Amino acid sequence: MKEEIKQNGKVLLSSDDGITIPMIFNNLSGKNLSGSKYKDYLATVSQEFGVATGRIERYRDGVMVETANIPKF
């Protein structure tokens, strides 16, 4: 099973381990982090992935399963 995080049609991350993409997506969407920890995560780690403000999408085997909005960071 291939999972991907996309933004504006571009694949930012992909994996087939079933763990990495859901965890990173939850971090990026603020489900696993909040407050200053979330802002710090967006300001540092997400920039390494090429994530920008706006909508991100999580795909499993080519089918979108979830979306989230990245706020300004």
Short mmCIF file of N, CA and C in Angstrom, two decimals:
data_model
loop_
_atom_site.label_atom_id
_atom_site.label_comp_id
_atom_site.label_asym_id
_atom_site.label_seq_id
_atom_site.Cartn_x
_atom_site.Cartn_y
_atom_site.Cartn_z
N MET A 1 0.85 -1.16 0.00
CA MET A 1 0.00 0.00 0.00
C MET A 1 0.90 1.24 0.00
N LYS A 2 0.75 2.07 -1.00
CA LYS A 2 1.52 3.30 -1.11
C LYS A 2 0.69 4.47 -0.59
N GLU A 3 1.30 5.25 0.29
CA GLU A 3 0.64 6.43 0.83
C GLU A 3 1.45 7.66 0.47
N GLU A 4 0.75 8.77 0.24
CA GLU A 4 1.41 10.01 -0.16
C GLU A 4 0.75 11.21 0.50
N ILE A 5 1.56 12.24 0.71
CA ILE A 5 1.05 13.55 1.08
C ILE A 5 1.33 14.45 -0.12
N LYS A 6 0.27 15.12 -0.60
CA LYS A 6 0.39 16.00 -1.76
C LYS A 6 -0.08 17.40 -1.40
N GLN A 7 0.50 18.36 -2.11
CA GLN A 7 0.03 19.74 -2.03
C GLN A 7 0.12 20.33 -3.43
N ASN A 8 -0.98 20.91 -3.88
CA ASN A 8 -1.07 21.48 -5.23
C ASN A 8 -0.66 20.47 -6.30
N GLY A 9 -1.07 19.21 -6.11
CA GLY A 9 -0.79 18.17 -7.09
C GLY A 9 0.60 17.60 -7.04
N LYS A 10 1.45 18.13 -6.18
CA LYS A 10 2.84 17.68 -6.07
C LYS A 10 2.99 16.73 -4.88
N VAL A 11 3.65 15.60 -5.10
CA VAL A 11 3.92 14.66 -4.01
C VAL A 11 5.04 15.22 -3.14
N LEU A 12 4.73 15.45 -1.86
CA LEU A 12 5.72 15.94 -0.92
C LEU A 12 6.44 14.81 -0.22
N LEU A 13 5.69 13.76 0.13
CA LEU A 13 6.23 12.59 0.81
C LEU A 13 5.48 11.36 0.37
N SER A 14 6.17 10.23 0.35
CA SER A 14 5.49 8.97 0.07
C SER A 14 6.18 7.86 0.84
N SER A 15 5.41 6.82 1.13
CA SER A 15 5.93 5.67 1.87
C SER A 15 4.98 4.50 1.67
N ASP A 16 5.49 3.32 1.90
CA ASP A 16 4.64 2.13 1.84
C ASP A 16 4.66 1.36 3.15
N ASP A 17 5.10 2.01 4.26
CA ASP A 17 5.17 1.31 5.53
C ASP A 17 3.89 1.35 6.35
N GLY A 18 2.90 2.16 5.93
CA GLY A 18 1.62 2.22 6.62
C GLY A 18 1.61 3.04 7.90
N ILE A 19 2.75 3.60 8.29
CA ILE A 19 2.84 4.35 9.55
C ILE A 19 3.30 5.78 9.33
N THR A 20 4.33 5.96 8.54
CA THR A 20 4.99 7.25 8.40
C THR A 20 4.06 8.34 7.88
N ILE A 21 3.38 8.10 6.79
CA ILE A 21 2.56 9.14 6.16
C ILE A 21 1.39 9.56 7.06
N PRO A 22 0.62 8.62 7.64
CA PRO A 22 -0.45 9.07 8.55
C PRO A 22 0.09 9.89 9.74
N MET A 23 1.22 9.49 10.31
CA MET A 23 1.79 10.20 11.44
C MET A 23 2.21 11.62 11.05
N ILE A 24 2.92 11.75 9.93
CA ILE A 24 3.37 13.07 9.50
C ILE A 24 2.18 13.93 9.10
N PHE A 25 1.19 13.34 8.43
CA PHE A 25 -0.01 14.09 8.07
C PHE A 25 -0.70 14.62 9.33
N ASN A 26 -0.83 13.79 10.35
CA ASN A 26 -1.45 14.23 11.60
C ASN A 26 -0.64 15.33 12.26
N ASN A 27 0.69 15.25 12.19
CA ASN A 27 1.53 16.33 12.72
C ASN A 27 1.29 17.62 11.94
N LEU A 28 1.29 17.53 10.63
CA LEU A 28 1.09 18.71 9.79
C LEU A 28 -0.29 19.33 9.95
N SER A 29 -1.28 18.50 10.21
CA SER A 29 -2.66 19.00 10.32
C SER A 29 -3.00 19.47 11.73
N GLY A 30 -2.10 19.29 12.69
CA GLY A 30 -2.33 19.75 14.05
C GLY A 30 -3.06 18.75 14.92
N LYS A 31 -3.23 17.52 14.46
CA LYS A 31 -3.91 16.50 15.27
C LYS A 31 -3.02 15.96 16.38
N ASN A 32 -1.72 15.89 16.12
CA ASN A 32 -0.78 15.36 17.12
C ASN A 32 -0.08 16.44 17.93
N LEU A 33 -0.12 17.67 17.45
CA LEU A 33 0.57 18.78 18.09
C LEU A 33 -0.37 19.97 18.20
N SER A 34 -0.10 20.84 19.18
CA SER A 34 -0.92 22.05 19.30
C SER A 34 -0.08 23.19 19.87
N GLY A 35 -0.64 24.37 19.81
CA GLY A 35 0.01 25.55 20.37
C GLY A 35 1.37 25.84 19.77
N SER A 36 2.29 26.21 20.64
CA SER A 36 3.62 26.59 20.17
C SER A 36 4.39 25.40 19.58
N LYS A 37 4.12 24.19 20.06
CA LYS A 37 4.79 23.02 19.49
C LYS A 37 4.38 22.82 18.03
N TYR A 38 3.11 23.05 17.75
CA TYR A 38 2.61 22.93 16.38
C TYR A 38 3.23 24.00 15.49
N LYS A 39 3.26 25.24 15.96
CA LYS A 39 3.85 26.33 15.18
C LYS A 39 5.33 26.08 14.93
N ASP A 40 6.04 25.62 15.96
CA ASP A 40 7.47 25.32 15.79
C ASP A 40 7.68 24.20 14.78
N TYR A 41 6.83 23.19 14.83
CA TYR A 41 6.92 22.07 13.87
C TYR A 41 6.73 22.58 12.45
N LEU A 42 5.70 23.39 12.24
CA LEU A 42 5.45 23.93 10.91
C LEU A 42 6.60 24.80 10.43
N ALA A 43 7.16 25.59 11.33
CA ALA A 43 8.23 26.52 10.96
C ALA A 43 9.54 25.81 10.63
N THR A 44 9.73 24.61 11.14
CA THR A 44 11.01 23.92 10.92
C THR A 44 10.85 22.69 10.04
N VAL A 45 10.23 21.67 10.57
CA VAL A 45 10.17 20.38 9.89
C VAL A 45 9.40 20.44 8.58
N SER A 46 8.28 21.11 8.57
CA SER A 46 7.46 21.13 7.36
C SER A 46 8.18 21.82 6.20
N GLN A 47 9.02 22.78 6.49
CA GLN A 47 9.77 23.45 5.43
C GLN A 47 10.72 22.47 4.74
N GLU A 48 11.24 21.51 5.47
CA GLU A 48 12.11 20.49 4.88
C GLU A 48 11.35 19.64 3.86
N PHE A 49 10.05 19.48 4.07
CA PHE A 49 9.22 18.68 3.16
C PHE A 49 8.69 19.51 1.99
N GLY A 50 8.85 20.83 2.06
CA GLY A 50 8.33 21.69 1.00
C GLY A 50 6.87 22.05 1.18
N VAL A 51 6.36 21.93 2.39
CA VAL A 51 4.96 22.25 2.68
C VAL A 51 4.80 23.76 2.79
N ALA A 52 3.74 24.29 2.20
CA ALA A 52 3.42 25.71 2.27
C ALA A 52 2.03 25.87 2.88
N THR A 53 1.68 27.10 3.18
CA THR A 53 0.35 27.40 3.67
C THR A 53 -0.68 26.94 2.63
N GLY A 54 -1.76 26.34 3.09
CA GLY A 54 -2.82 25.89 2.19
C GLY A 54 -3.19 24.44 2.41
N ARG A 55 -3.92 23.91 1.49
CA ARG A 55 -4.48 22.56 1.60
C ARG A 55 -3.43 21.48 1.31
N ILE A 56 -3.44 20.43 2.13
CA ILE A 56 -2.66 19.22 1.87
C ILE A 56 -3.63 18.06 1.79
N GLU A 57 -3.21 17.01 1.11
CA GLU A 57 -4.07 15.83 0.93
C GLU A 57 -3.26 14.57 1.20
N ARG A 58 -3.92 13.60 1.81
CA ARG A 58 -3.29 12.29 2.03
C ARG A 58 -3.96 11.27 1.12
N TYR A 59 -3.14 10.52 0.41
CA TYR A 59 -3.63 9.51 -0.53
C TYR A 59 -3.16 8.13 -0.10
N ARG A 60 -4.02 7.15 -0.33
CA ARG A 60 -3.68 5.74 -0.12
C ARG A 60 -3.99 5.03 -1.43
N ASP A 61 -2.96 4.44 -2.02
CA ASP A 61 -3.11 3.74 -3.31
C ASP A 61 -3.83 4.60 -4.35
N GLY A 62 -3.48 5.89 -4.41
CA GLY A 62 -4.02 6.78 -5.41
C GLY A 62 -5.37 7.38 -5.10
N VAL A 63 -5.96 7.03 -3.97
CA VAL A 63 -7.28 7.54 -3.58
C VAL A 63 -7.12 8.51 -2.41
N MET A 64 -7.65 9.73 -2.55
CA MET A 64 -7.56 10.70 -1.47
C MET A 64 -8.41 10.23 -0.30
N VAL A 65 -7.82 10.19 0.88
CA VAL A 65 -8.54 9.72 2.07
C VAL A 65 -8.73 10.82 3.12
N GLU A 66 -8.00 11.93 2.96
CA GLU A 66 -8.07 12.95 4.00
C GLU A 66 -7.46 14.25 3.49
N THR A 67 -8.00 15.37 3.96
CA THR A 67 -7.43 16.67 3.64
C THR A 67 -7.25 17.47 4.93
N ALA A 68 -6.40 18.48 4.86
CA ALA A 68 -6.19 19.39 5.99
C ALA A 68 -5.71 20.72 5.45
N ASN A 69 -5.80 21.73 6.27
CA ASN A 69 -5.36 23.06 5.88
C ASN A 69 -4.17 23.47 6.74
N ILE A 70 -3.09 23.90 6.09
CA ILE A 70 -1.91 24.36 6.79
C ILE A 70 -2.04 25.87 6.97
N PRO A 71 -2.02 26.35 8.23
CA PRO A 71 -2.12 27.79 8.46
C PRO A 71 -0.77 28.47 8.21
N LYS A 72 -0.78 29.80 8.22
CA LYS A 72 0.48 30.54 8.11
C LYS A 72 1.39 30.13 9.24
N PHE A 73 2.68 30.02 8.93
CA PHE A 73 3.65 29.70 9.98
C PHE A 73 4.88 30.54 9.83
#
